[in-house]
Structure formats: structure tokens, C-alpha cells
Amino acid sequence: MITFLALFVLSISPSLAQAKDGGHVSLLVSETGLDLAKDFLIHKVISTTLPLQLPEIEKKVKIPLIGKVQMGLTNIKIYAVDVRSSRVETGGDGIVLSISGATADVSMDWSYAYKASFFHIADHGVASVKVKGMDLRTTVSLVGENGSLKIASRHSDCKVKSIGIHINGGASWLYQGVVDAFEKKIISTVEDTVSNKILEKMRSLDAKLQSLPKEGKIDDNVAVNLTFTGSPVLDDSSVEVGINGLFMANGDGGKKVSGSISPFLTPRVKRMVGISIEEEVFNSATLVYFIAKRMHVDIQETKNGSALSTSDWKLILPELYKQYPNVKMMLNMTVTSPPAVNITKNGIDAIIDLEISIDVQNSGAVLSVARISVVLDVGGTAEIAANNLAGSLRLKGFNATMTWSKLGDLQANYIQDVVSTILESLFLPYVNTRLMRGFPLPFTHGFKIKNTEIVYVENGVMVCSDVAFG
């Protein structure tokens, strides 16, 4: 379960402010999410553990009227388990998984040998055992250490109420002999083997948790800081894990870009999981991409794929067409400072400083004919695309100033019309195409999210969702 939670759970709780080192991204797994995790765990453990080999058992058994007989049980395997009832609890003791009333099917080979003064007899065959009333309780506590999660303590206890043994072949005395000699031993062997196997998986899990990557590569320039911040927060119905979550230059080794941790409260999660992303994460992304000089676009074609031409602009910018009729043109757009993202309960807003350069091809040479400085006021909408957090921008307003021109003194309305056309027809569609690719949410392979709800809160966005296998 902890493997599942550590990878599946990277979001937030309504009590994130409890943690002194709360992350910029955190994940809350609610009670229904924990039930899903529990069912996943049980299925995963059974499918990856069975058949489970048990130690061989040998014993000399005194049979009435016969004497001492050497008996042995070999090739003992648990090959099927049926879980009828299970539950998961969280709290001060850690995460507790309880299974009650389970049954298991065991196969084995039996053999015996009896030696007397003048003769020797031996036989062998197969037997099956039905394990009844098997109860299992596993407790694990997690702590954060050096940006990783560590299993601080683990305990597993298995109890079996009774077994039923069926012997194939052999004399009637053999059955009673096996029952008398081996019933308690078979029960204790099952209990010890199951408990030890769970602890073995916990040790393996601890190593995997501490080897989880501390940064996630987004592309060649940018990564996300995945270091855990503090220990998981447990209450009676949820588990919460926080991570740093800030964007950074690829290969910075888990260093955060800027900003301080300022956790915010969120509403009670009504879905299986709630992923909370602070405003600081978005601003760290814009900063890192700006530093990496990735906020630049050259557009030479219209949306339908045809080359941009001054003839397309003769009504919007007649002076451009007059001086350079029917020639190819390019629009070079560069963000001149990291966009500032602001998130409130009403949604996402951002201010973008943009410089637009209008270039033309004249006699084979590229000439810059005008440069416009624009301050954009945009609104953002977060969306879910597959298992990615995507989004789009819409223009709320802008202020444009011609900073340099070979086209003479242009009227203000021409400048506004030109910029409006560039932004609405070319710049925003280009940006939104890339934003809709999205960034992956922290869900492991084999799971998909559904019934997603996006909630805007002060200084952050919360993604609440159910999760399904498949």
C-alpha cells in the first residue's frame, strides 16, 4: 500500500497547514481513495506472491498398534487466497491494513516410512489443506528523511483459526496421524511464513521509497523538484503527502528555484484524491522557462498553413502593404519578463510582457520594419487531458505601444487592430496548443482519473478526482 500511496499520492489535505514543511504540491488520499488503495494492494500482493512456498515439515509420529512412523510434508504451497473482509485505518500508529476471515488453499506432498526388525514400509501421496479464519494485521509508519520517504517501523501479524486436511491415498490411520502430528505445525508455519513474507516486502518497499527520483524531467531544459517535504500527515480517514513541486532547471539536483513555502487551506476533499498546486508552482514554471529562453515564437504561417504575406494585412496595416506589397512576412514574439501568475477563488490571471517584431523578406533579405511592446492581461482555465493537468488562456485586455517603426507614425487604432489580430489569431492559439499538452499528474501507470473537479482557491488550484484501474 505504501508503494501505491507514495507514487499515487502526491496531493493535498484540508489541514496542510499542520505541517511545518508543507510542500508547494501535496496530495490527499481520502477514505474512499484509501479503500481503492487497499483493494489494489491486496490484489497486487496476492498476484505477485502466490504460489507461496512454505518450509518442509518432518516429524516422528507414534501411531497406536504400529509404533513410531517417520512422516514428512514437502512441496507445501499456498496457491490461492480468498479475502472476504478487509479495512484500512490511519492514525497515530501509522497505516494499518487488516484482513479478517480469509481462506487459503494449500497443496503438499506427504510421505512416511516405517522400519521394523524384519521389514520396511513406505508410501507417499498428495494432500490439500483448507486454511480457515485467517486474520492478518499489518502496520507501517512513514517518515520524511532528506527529501525521501522512509518506513520507520513495520509490524505484521497473521493468525489462523483452523484448517481442514484432505489426504489422497493412504490408510485411515495415516489421516489421523497427520492431523494429530501436523495440524498445529501447519497452522504456525502458515502464520509465520505469511508474516515474514509481508515484512520482506516492506523491506523491499523501503528501499524503493528511498530510491524514488528527486526530480522529474519535463524536457531537455526543465524538471520538477519531487523531494518530499516532511512526514505524511495521517488522520482517521486520510493520508497526506507533500512535495516541493517547484519547477527548476534540469539537473539542478532538487534545488528549488525561488520562493518560500506558504501552505494554504483547502476545502474537504469529496473525491478519492485531491491534488493541490500552489500559485508558486506556476510562477516557478514561468521563471524557469523564461531563463531557459523558451518563451519565444516565430510565426511564418497562418492557422491554415499558408505563408504570412503583407497582402493579408493591407486592410489592417495599409502602410506595411504599401511599402512592401505581396512579400512574405514573419512575426517574432518574445516574452520580455517572467509572466506573473495570480490565482484567486475566481480563477487564474496572468500578466505577460510581450515584444512583437514585424519582419518582411525584401529581395532575399529579412528586414525588421516595426516593433511593438504589449502588456497582456490574460485569464487562464485549468483542464484535465487524460492524466495531465492542461489549460488555456483567453485575452482579457492589452496595452500596446509602438516602440520602433519604419512605417511612419501609425494611428493608435491601427496599432490596436494589428496587435488584436496577432494575439487572437496567432499568439494565443499557438500558446494554447502547447498548454493543452499539459503536465503529468502524479498517478502511477495503470490508473486513470475520472469525475474530476477543479477548484480555485486563494493562491492555488485543487484537482479533486476519483481513480480507477485501467
Short mmCIF file of C-alpha atoms in Angstrom, two decimals:
data_model
loop_
_atom_site.label_atom_id
_atom_site.label_comp_id
_atom_site.label_asym_id
_atom_site.label_seq_id
_atom_site.Cartn_x
_atom_site.Cartn_y
_atom_site.Cartn_z
CA MET A 1 0.00 0.00 0.00
CA ILE A 2 2.79 2.39 0.82
CA THR A 3 4.34 1.97 -2.64
CA PHE A 4 0.96 2.72 -4.08
CA LEU A 5 0.47 5.70 -1.79
CA ALA A 6 3.94 7.10 -2.33
CA LEU A 7 3.55 7.15 -6.10
CA PHE A 8 -0.19 7.56 -6.33
CA VAL A 9 -0.34 10.13 -3.55
CA LEU A 10 1.29 13.48 -4.20
CA SER A 11 -1.53 15.89 -3.31
CA ILE A 12 -3.13 17.91 -0.52
CA SER A 13 -5.33 17.83 2.58
CA PRO A 14 -7.57 20.41 4.17
CA SER A 15 -5.08 20.53 7.04
CA LEU A 16 -1.87 21.08 5.11
CA ALA A 17 -1.03 23.97 7.39
CA GLN A 18 -0.41 21.41 10.14
CA ALA A 19 2.90 20.53 8.52
CA LYS A 20 5.74 22.95 9.24
CA ASP A 21 7.46 21.97 5.99
CA GLY A 22 4.43 21.76 3.75
CA GLY A 23 5.16 21.41 0.04
CA HIS A 24 4.05 23.55 -2.85
CA VAL A 25 2.27 20.48 -4.22
CA SER A 26 0.60 17.97 -1.94
CA LEU A 27 -1.72 15.02 -2.24
CA LEU A 28 -4.55 13.90 -0.03
CA VAL A 29 -5.90 10.37 -0.35
CA SER A 30 -9.35 10.37 1.21
CA GLU A 31 -11.18 7.47 2.84
CA THR A 32 -12.60 6.23 -0.48
CA GLY A 33 -9.15 6.59 -2.05
CA LEU A 34 -7.64 4.53 0.74
CA ASP A 35 -10.23 1.81 0.10
CA LEU A 36 -9.15 1.74 -3.55
CA ALA A 37 -5.51 1.59 -2.48
CA LYS A 38 -6.34 -1.24 -0.09
CA ASP A 39 -8.09 -3.29 -2.78
CA PHE A 40 -5.21 -2.61 -5.17
CA LEU A 41 -2.69 -3.68 -2.54
CA ILE A 42 -4.48 -6.94 -1.73
CA HIS A 43 -4.83 -7.82 -5.40
CA LYS A 44 -1.19 -6.92 -6.08
CA VAL A 45 0.23 -8.83 -3.13
CA ILE A 46 -1.78 -11.96 -3.89
CA SER A 47 -0.94 -11.92 -7.60
CA THR A 48 2.79 -11.35 -7.03
CA THR A 49 3.23 -13.66 -4.02
CA LEU A 50 1.34 -16.81 -4.93
CA PRO A 51 2.23 -19.58 -5.08
CA LEU A 52 3.96 -19.08 -1.74
CA GLN A 53 6.36 -21.86 -0.75
CA LEU A 54 6.30 -22.98 2.89
CA PRO A 55 9.12 -24.80 4.72
CA GLU A 56 9.12 -28.59 4.76
CA ILE A 57 7.92 -30.34 7.92
CA GLU A 58 9.24 -33.63 9.25
CA LYS A 59 8.30 -35.47 12.43
CA LYS A 60 8.25 -38.89 14.05
CA VAL A 61 4.72 -39.77 14.96
CA LYS A 62 3.68 -42.54 17.34
CA ILE A 63 0.81 -44.49 15.79
CA PRO A 64 -1.20 -46.81 18.08
CA LEU A 65 -0.55 -50.52 17.44
CA ILE A 66 2.12 -49.62 14.88
CA GLY A 67 4.80 -47.63 16.64
CA LYS A 68 6.87 -44.65 15.57
CA VAL A 69 6.46 -43.63 11.95
CA GLN A 70 8.70 -41.05 10.20
CA MET A 71 6.37 -38.59 8.43
CA GLY A 72 7.16 -35.67 6.20
CA LEU A 73 5.31 -32.91 4.38
CA THR A 74 7.12 -31.40 1.38
CA ASN A 75 6.39 -29.08 -1.53
CA ILE A 76 3.95 -27.14 0.68
CA LYS A 77 2.44 -24.23 -1.26
CA ILE A 78 -0.28 -21.69 -0.68
CA TYR A 79 -1.76 -21.41 -4.16
CA ALA A 80 -4.98 -19.46 -3.59
CA VAL A 81 -6.29 -16.89 -1.12
CA ASP A 82 -9.81 -15.55 -0.81
CA VAL A 83 -10.21 -12.30 1.12
CA ARG A 84 -13.74 -11.80 2.42
CA SER A 85 -13.31 -8.72 4.59
CA SER A 86 -10.65 -6.03 4.81
CA ARG A 87 -10.20 -2.49 6.07
CA VAL A 88 -7.57 0.23 6.24
CA GLU A 89 -7.09 2.61 9.16
CA THR A 90 -4.86 5.66 9.56
CA GLY A 91 -3.85 7.50 12.67
CA GLY A 92 -1.21 7.74 15.34
CA ASP A 93 0.01 4.17 14.85
CA GLY A 94 0.55 4.69 11.13
CA ILE A 95 -1.26 2.95 8.29
CA VAL A 96 -2.94 -0.28 9.38
CA LEU A 97 -4.28 -2.86 6.92
CA SER A 98 -6.49 -5.55 8.43
CA ILE A 99 -7.82 -8.68 6.75
CA SER A 100 -10.26 -10.91 8.59
CA GLY A 101 -11.88 -14.26 7.88
CA ALA A 102 -9.77 -15.01 4.80
CA THR A 103 -9.37 -18.52 3.49
CA ALA A 104 -6.41 -20.11 1.72
CA ASP A 105 -5.84 -23.30 -0.25
CA VAL A 106 -2.64 -25.24 0.38
CA SER A 107 -1.24 -28.18 -1.55
CA MET A 108 1.52 -30.51 -0.36
CA ASP A 109 3.10 -33.92 -0.72
CA TRP A 110 3.09 -36.39 2.15
CA SER A 111 5.28 -39.36 2.80
CA TYR A 112 6.01 -41.79 5.61
CA ALA A 113 8.42 -44.58 6.36
CA TYR A 114 8.24 -47.32 8.98
CA LYS A 115 11.08 -49.64 9.83
CA ALA A 116 10.73 -52.81 11.90
CA SER A 117 13.23 -55.55 12.60
CA PHE A 118 12.28 -57.65 9.61
CA PHE A 119 10.51 -55.30 7.21
CA HIS A 120 10.31 -51.72 5.92
CA ILE A 121 7.23 -49.99 4.57
CA ALA A 122 6.85 -46.56 3.00
CA ASP A 123 4.28 -44.65 1.00
CA HIS A 124 3.65 -41.17 -0.37
CA GLY A 125 0.91 -39.12 -1.96
CA VAL A 126 -0.63 -35.68 -2.08
CA ALA A 127 -2.82 -33.74 0.31
CA SER A 128 -4.73 -30.50 0.36
CA VAL A 129 -5.37 -28.13 3.24
CA LYS A 130 -8.12 -25.55 3.62
CA VAL A 131 -6.99 -22.70 5.83
CA LYS A 132 -9.96 -21.08 7.56
CA GLY A 133 -10.38 -17.88 9.53
CA MET A 134 -7.05 -16.30 8.57
CA ASP A 135 -6.64 -12.80 10.06
CA LEU A 136 -3.80 -10.50 9.04
CA ARG A 137 -2.86 -7.14 10.52
CA THR A 138 -0.02 -5.10 9.02
CA THR A 139 1.10 -1.75 10.46
CA VAL A 140 3.53 0.64 8.76
CA SER A 141 4.67 4.12 9.79
CA LEU A 142 6.27 6.57 7.34
CA VAL A 143 8.60 9.50 7.99
CA GLY A 144 10.24 12.03 5.72
CA GLU A 145 14.03 12.00 5.67
CA ASN A 146 16.35 14.01 3.40
CA GLY A 147 13.63 14.58 0.83
CA SER A 148 12.61 10.91 0.70
CA LEU A 149 10.05 8.74 2.46
CA LYS A 150 11.28 6.07 4.85
CA ILE A 151 9.49 3.25 6.64
CA ALA A 152 10.29 3.97 10.27
CA SER A 153 8.62 0.87 11.70
CA ARG A 154 6.76 -2.15 10.44
CA HIS A 155 4.82 -4.96 12.04
CA SER A 156 2.86 -7.86 10.61
CA ASP A 157 0.86 -10.48 12.47
CA CYS A 158 -1.04 -13.42 10.99
CA LYS A 159 -3.41 -15.73 12.89
CA VAL A 160 -5.21 -18.83 11.61
CA LYS A 161 -8.30 -20.15 13.34
CA SER A 162 -8.40 -23.68 11.91
CA ILE A 163 -7.51 -25.90 8.97
CA GLY A 164 -9.08 -28.83 7.21
CA ILE A 165 -6.80 -31.56 5.84
CA HIS A 166 -7.70 -33.90 3.00
CA ILE A 167 -5.39 -36.87 2.35
CA ASN A 168 -5.38 -38.53 -1.05
CA GLY A 169 -4.46 -42.18 -0.61
CA GLY A 170 -3.02 -43.93 2.42
CA ALA A 171 -4.59 -45.85 5.25
CA SER A 172 -7.12 -44.45 7.68
CA TRP A 173 -4.57 -44.32 10.45
CA LEU A 174 -2.47 -42.07 8.26
CA TYR A 175 -5.10 -39.34 8.21
CA GLN A 176 -5.43 -39.21 11.96
CA GLY A 177 -1.67 -39.36 12.30
CA VAL A 178 -1.16 -36.37 10.03
CA VAL A 179 -3.88 -34.39 11.78
CA ASP A 180 -2.54 -35.15 15.24
CA ALA A 181 1.09 -34.52 14.29
CA PHE A 182 0.94 -31.65 11.88
CA GLU A 183 -2.22 -29.60 12.41
CA LYS A 184 -0.67 -27.13 14.84
CA LYS A 185 2.60 -27.13 12.93
CA ILE A 186 0.88 -26.37 9.62
CA ILE A 187 -1.04 -23.52 11.25
CA SER A 188 2.09 -21.97 12.80
CA THR A 189 4.03 -22.41 9.55
CA VAL A 190 1.35 -20.60 7.57
CA GLU A 191 1.21 -17.81 10.16
CA ASP A 192 4.99 -17.36 10.30
CA THR A 193 5.53 -17.59 6.54
CA VAL A 194 2.81 -15.09 5.68
CA SER A 195 4.02 -12.62 8.33
CA ASN A 196 7.64 -12.92 7.24
CA LYS A 197 6.71 -12.53 3.56
CA ILE A 198 4.86 -9.28 4.31
CA LEU A 199 7.86 -7.97 6.27
CA GLU A 200 10.15 -8.96 3.41
CA LYS A 201 8.00 -6.92 1.02
CA MET A 202 8.12 -3.99 3.44
CA ARG A 203 11.92 -4.06 3.46
CA SER A 204 11.94 -4.10 -0.33
CA LEU A 205 9.42 -1.28 -0.36
CA ASP A 206 11.54 0.81 2.00
CA ALA A 207 14.45 0.58 -0.43
CA LYS A 208 12.20 1.56 -3.34
CA LEU A 209 10.77 4.54 -1.48
CA GLN A 210 14.22 5.91 -0.70
CA SER A 211 15.32 5.44 -4.32
CA LEU A 212 12.41 7.41 -5.80
CA PRO A 213 13.75 10.18 -8.08
CA LYS A 214 14.04 13.62 -6.50
CA GLU A 215 13.38 15.39 -9.75
CA GLY A 216 11.14 14.67 -12.72
CA LYS A 217 12.33 15.65 -16.17
CA ILE A 218 9.80 17.66 -18.17
CA ASP A 219 12.01 18.31 -21.20
CA ASP A 220 15.67 18.98 -22.01
CA ASN A 221 15.65 22.25 -20.08
CA VAL A 222 13.14 21.90 -17.27
CA ALA A 223 12.44 19.49 -14.42
CA VAL A 224 10.21 19.41 -11.34
CA ASN A 225 11.51 19.11 -7.79
CA LEU A 226 9.99 15.89 -6.40
CA THR A 227 11.58 15.91 -2.96
CA PHE A 228 9.15 15.08 -0.15
CA THR A 229 8.63 17.80 2.44
CA GLY A 230 8.23 16.45 5.94
CA SER A 231 6.44 13.30 7.02
CA PRO A 232 2.99 12.22 5.80
CA VAL A 233 0.07 13.65 7.74
CA LEU A 234 -2.38 10.98 8.92
CA ASP A 235 -5.82 11.39 10.40
CA ASP A 236 -8.62 8.91 10.93
CA SER A 237 -9.71 8.91 7.29
CA SER A 238 -6.92 10.22 5.05
CA VAL A 239 -3.23 10.26 4.21
CA GLU A 240 -1.48 13.41 3.00
CA VAL A 241 1.95 13.71 1.41
CA GLY A 242 3.65 16.95 0.40
CA ILE A 243 6.37 17.52 -2.19
CA ASN A 244 8.36 20.60 -3.11
CA GLY A 245 6.79 20.67 -6.60
CA LEU A 246 8.65 23.71 -7.93
CA PHE A 247 9.98 23.83 -11.47
CA MET A 248 13.75 24.10 -11.86
CA ALA A 249 16.46 23.90 -14.46
CA ASN A 250 17.07 20.30 -15.49
CA GLY A 251 19.86 18.81 -13.39
CA ASP A 252 19.73 21.30 -10.51
CA GLY A 253 19.62 18.35 -8.14
CA GLY A 254 16.46 19.20 -6.24
CA LYS A 255 17.23 22.85 -5.54
CA LYS A 256 14.15 24.97 -5.63
CA VAL A 257 14.13 27.93 -7.98
CA SER A 258 12.75 30.63 -5.74
CA GLY A 259 10.05 31.45 -3.25
CA SER A 260 9.16 30.22 0.19
CA ILE A 261 6.71 27.63 1.39
CA SER A 262 3.35 29.14 2.23
CA PRO A 263 0.74 26.37 2.56
CA PHE A 264 -2.91 27.22 2.15
CA LEU A 265 -6.07 25.61 3.46
CA THR A 266 -8.33 23.76 1.05
CA PRO A 267 -11.92 22.53 1.22
CA ARG A 268 -12.73 19.00 2.30
CA VAL A 269 -11.96 16.56 -0.49
CA LYS A 270 -15.09 14.80 -1.75
CA ARG A 271 -13.28 12.58 -4.24
CA MET A 272 -10.75 9.78 -3.80
CA VAL A 273 -7.79 12.14 -4.16
CA GLY A 274 -7.16 15.86 -4.05
CA ILE A 275 -4.05 17.34 -5.64
CA SER A 276 -3.27 20.87 -4.52
CA ILE A 277 -0.91 23.07 -6.54
CA GLU A 278 0.18 26.42 -5.17
CA GLU A 279 0.47 29.58 -7.22
CA GLU A 280 4.21 29.44 -6.56
CA VAL A 281 4.48 26.34 -8.76
CA PHE A 282 3.07 28.18 -11.77
CA ASN A 283 5.36 31.15 -11.19
CA SER A 284 8.39 28.88 -10.84
CA ALA A 285 7.46 27.34 -14.21
CA THR A 286 7.25 30.71 -15.95
CA LEU A 287 10.56 31.77 -14.39
CA VAL A 288 12.45 28.63 -15.40
CA TYR A 289 11.11 28.63 -18.96
CA PHE A 290 11.92 32.34 -19.22
CA ILE A 291 15.50 31.80 -18.03
CA ALA A 292 15.83 28.90 -20.47
CA LYS A 293 14.80 31.32 -23.27
CA ARG A 294 11.87 29.13 -24.19
CA MET A 295 9.29 31.95 -24.28
CA HIS A 296 9.85 32.93 -27.86
CA VAL A 297 7.96 32.06 -31.00
CA ASP A 298 8.48 32.84 -34.68
CA ILE A 299 5.35 32.59 -36.80
CA GLN A 300 5.59 32.48 -40.57
CA GLU A 301 2.32 30.75 -41.41
CA THR A 302 -1.36 31.32 -40.81
CA LYS A 303 -3.52 28.80 -38.95
CA ASN A 304 -4.42 27.08 -42.23
CA GLY A 305 -0.74 26.60 -43.11
CA SER A 306 -0.31 29.26 -45.78
CA ALA A 307 2.64 31.65 -45.63
CA LEU A 308 2.11 35.02 -43.97
CA SER A 309 2.05 37.80 -46.54
CA THR A 310 1.75 41.55 -46.40
CA SER A 311 -1.26 41.19 -48.68
CA ASP A 312 -3.14 39.66 -45.74
CA TRP A 313 -2.55 42.86 -43.79
CA LYS A 314 -3.36 45.56 -46.34
CA LEU A 315 -6.64 46.45 -44.59
CA ILE A 316 -5.25 46.20 -41.07
CA LEU A 317 -1.86 47.82 -41.71
CA PRO A 318 -2.07 49.52 -45.12
CA GLU A 319 1.29 51.28 -44.80
CA LEU A 320 3.01 47.90 -44.49
CA TYR A 321 1.40 46.68 -47.70
CA LYS A 322 2.12 49.96 -49.45
CA GLN A 323 5.86 49.80 -48.77
CA TYR A 324 6.24 46.01 -49.12
CA PRO A 325 3.45 44.72 -51.38
CA ASN A 326 2.86 40.97 -51.64
CA VAL A 327 6.00 39.82 -49.81
CA LYS A 328 6.41 37.20 -47.15
CA MET A 329 6.43 38.39 -43.57
CA MET A 330 7.31 36.95 -40.15
CA LEU A 331 6.17 37.74 -36.64
CA ASN A 332 8.77 37.28 -33.91
CA MET A 333 7.22 37.31 -30.44
CA THR A 334 9.28 37.27 -27.27
CA VAL A 335 8.18 37.39 -23.65
CA THR A 336 10.44 40.00 -22.04
CA SER A 337 9.96 39.11 -18.36
CA PRO A 338 8.65 36.08 -16.43
CA PRO A 339 4.83 36.17 -16.57
CA ALA A 340 3.27 36.81 -13.17
CA VAL A 341 0.54 34.31 -12.28
CA ASN A 342 -2.10 35.17 -9.71
CA ILE A 343 -4.71 32.64 -8.54
CA THR A 344 -7.86 33.55 -6.62
CA LYS A 345 -11.18 31.86 -5.94
CA ASN A 346 -12.39 33.38 -9.22
CA GLY A 347 -9.74 31.71 -11.36
CA ILE A 348 -6.26 32.23 -12.83
CA ASP A 349 -4.94 35.57 -14.05
CA ALA A 350 -1.57 36.47 -15.52
CA ILE A 351 0.29 39.50 -16.80
CA ILE A 352 2.54 38.90 -19.83
CA ASP A 353 5.05 41.42 -21.19
CA LEU A 354 5.44 40.71 -24.90
CA GLU A 355 7.52 42.21 -27.65
CA ILE A 356 6.30 41.75 -31.22
CA SER A 357 8.67 42.28 -34.13
CA ILE A 358 7.23 42.52 -37.64
CA ASP A 359 9.73 41.38 -40.29
CA VAL A 360 9.48 41.13 -44.09
CA GLN A 361 11.51 39.43 -46.79
CA ASN A 362 12.73 42.03 -49.23
CA SER A 363 14.96 40.98 -52.14
CA GLY A 364 16.04 37.91 -50.22
CA ALA A 365 16.93 39.81 -47.08
CA VAL A 366 14.97 39.84 -43.82
CA LEU A 367 14.13 43.35 -42.66
CA SER A 368 12.62 44.37 -39.37
CA VAL A 369 10.02 47.06 -40.08
CA ALA A 370 8.28 47.55 -36.73
CA ARG A 371 8.45 46.57 -33.08
CA ILE A 372 5.54 46.75 -30.66
CA SER A 373 5.61 46.42 -26.86
CA VAL A 374 2.49 44.81 -25.41
CA VAL A 375 1.29 44.17 -21.86
CA LEU A 376 -1.29 41.36 -21.89
CA ASP A 377 -3.90 40.75 -19.22
CA VAL A 378 -4.99 37.14 -19.66
CA GLY A 379 -7.29 34.74 -17.83
CA GLY A 380 -6.45 31.07 -17.51
CA THR A 381 -8.54 27.94 -17.26
CA ALA A 382 -7.20 24.67 -15.88
CA GLU A 383 -8.37 21.49 -17.63
CA ILE A 384 -7.74 17.77 -17.46
CA ALA A 385 -6.45 16.00 -20.57
CA ALA A 386 -6.06 12.25 -19.92
CA ASN A 387 -3.94 12.15 -16.73
CA ASN A 388 -2.39 15.56 -17.41
CA LEU A 389 -3.15 18.98 -15.99
CA ALA A 390 -3.60 21.19 -19.04
CA GLY A 391 -5.07 24.62 -19.63
CA SER A 392 -5.76 27.52 -21.92
CA LEU A 393 -5.52 31.30 -21.95
CA ARG A 394 -8.05 33.92 -23.02
CA LEU A 395 -7.37 37.57 -23.66
CA LYS A 396 -8.95 39.96 -21.18
CA GLY A 397 -7.22 43.10 -22.37
CA PHE A 398 -3.92 44.58 -23.51
CA ASN A 399 -1.96 47.79 -23.79
CA ALA A 400 0.19 48.19 -26.93
CA THR A 401 2.88 50.77 -27.73
CA MET A 402 4.85 51.11 -30.97
CA THR A 403 8.49 51.24 -29.84
CA TRP A 404 10.11 51.41 -33.27
CA SER A 405 8.85 51.62 -36.86
CA LYS A 406 9.91 52.10 -40.49
CA LEU A 407 6.26 52.56 -41.42
CA GLY A 408 5.97 56.13 -40.20
CA ASP A 409 3.72 57.38 -37.45
CA LEU A 410 0.84 54.92 -37.18
CA GLN A 411 -2.51 55.84 -35.76
CA ALA A 412 -3.34 54.31 -32.38
CA ASN A 413 -6.32 52.43 -33.78
CA TYR A 414 -4.07 50.75 -36.39
CA ILE A 415 -1.71 49.59 -33.65
CA GLN A 416 -4.60 48.23 -31.58
CA ASP A 417 -6.08 46.40 -34.59
CA VAL A 418 -2.73 44.91 -35.55
CA VAL A 419 -1.98 43.68 -32.04
CA SER A 420 -5.50 42.34 -31.52
CA THR A 421 -5.24 40.34 -34.75
CA ILE A 422 -1.81 38.96 -33.83
CA LEU A 423 -2.86 37.96 -30.34
CA GLU A 424 -6.25 36.44 -31.13
CA SER A 425 -5.35 34.77 -34.43
CA LEU A 426 -1.75 33.67 -33.92
CA PHE A 427 -0.18 34.10 -30.48
CA LEU A 428 -2.88 32.69 -28.18
CA PRO A 429 -3.77 29.72 -30.44
CA TYR A 430 -0.07 28.83 -30.55
CA VAL A 431 0.31 29.09 -26.77
CA ASN A 432 -2.91 27.18 -26.07
CA THR A 433 -1.88 24.32 -28.34
CA ARG A 434 1.15 23.81 -26.14
CA LEU A 435 -0.66 24.34 -22.86
CA MET A 436 -3.19 21.66 -23.80
CA ARG A 437 -0.40 19.09 -23.88
CA GLY A 438 -0.34 19.55 -20.13
CA PHE A 439 1.93 18.28 -17.40
CA PRO A 440 1.52 14.81 -15.86
CA LEU A 441 -0.36 14.48 -12.59
CA PRO A 442 1.16 12.08 -10.05
CA PHE A 443 -0.67 8.86 -10.88
CA THR A 444 1.09 5.58 -11.47
CA HIS A 445 0.83 3.58 -14.66
CA GLY A 446 -2.36 1.54 -14.85
CA PHE A 447 -4.62 4.12 -13.22
CA LYS A 448 -6.86 6.70 -14.81
CA ILE A 449 -8.70 9.61 -13.26
CA LYS A 450 -12.40 10.30 -13.66
CA ASN A 451 -15.17 12.54 -12.27
CA THR A 452 -12.61 15.32 -11.99
CA GLU A 453 -13.44 18.65 -10.40
CA ILE A 454 -11.12 21.67 -10.48
CA VAL A 455 -11.46 24.13 -7.61
CA TYR A 456 -9.75 27.51 -7.47
CA VAL A 457 -8.73 28.73 -4.03
CA GLU A 458 -6.69 31.67 -2.84
CA ASN A 459 -3.15 31.20 -4.17
CA GLY A 460 -3.74 27.78 -5.64
CA VAL A 461 -5.61 25.21 -7.70
CA MET A 462 -7.04 21.97 -6.37
CA VAL A 463 -7.77 18.97 -8.59
CA CYS A 464 -10.24 16.57 -6.97
CA SER A 465 -10.77 13.27 -8.73
CA ASP A 466 -11.79 9.66 -8.46
CA VAL A 467 -9.38 7.00 -9.66
CA ALA A 468 -9.98 3.71 -11.45
CA PHE A 469 -7.86 0.80 -12.57
CA GLY A 470 -7.31 0.54 -16.29
#
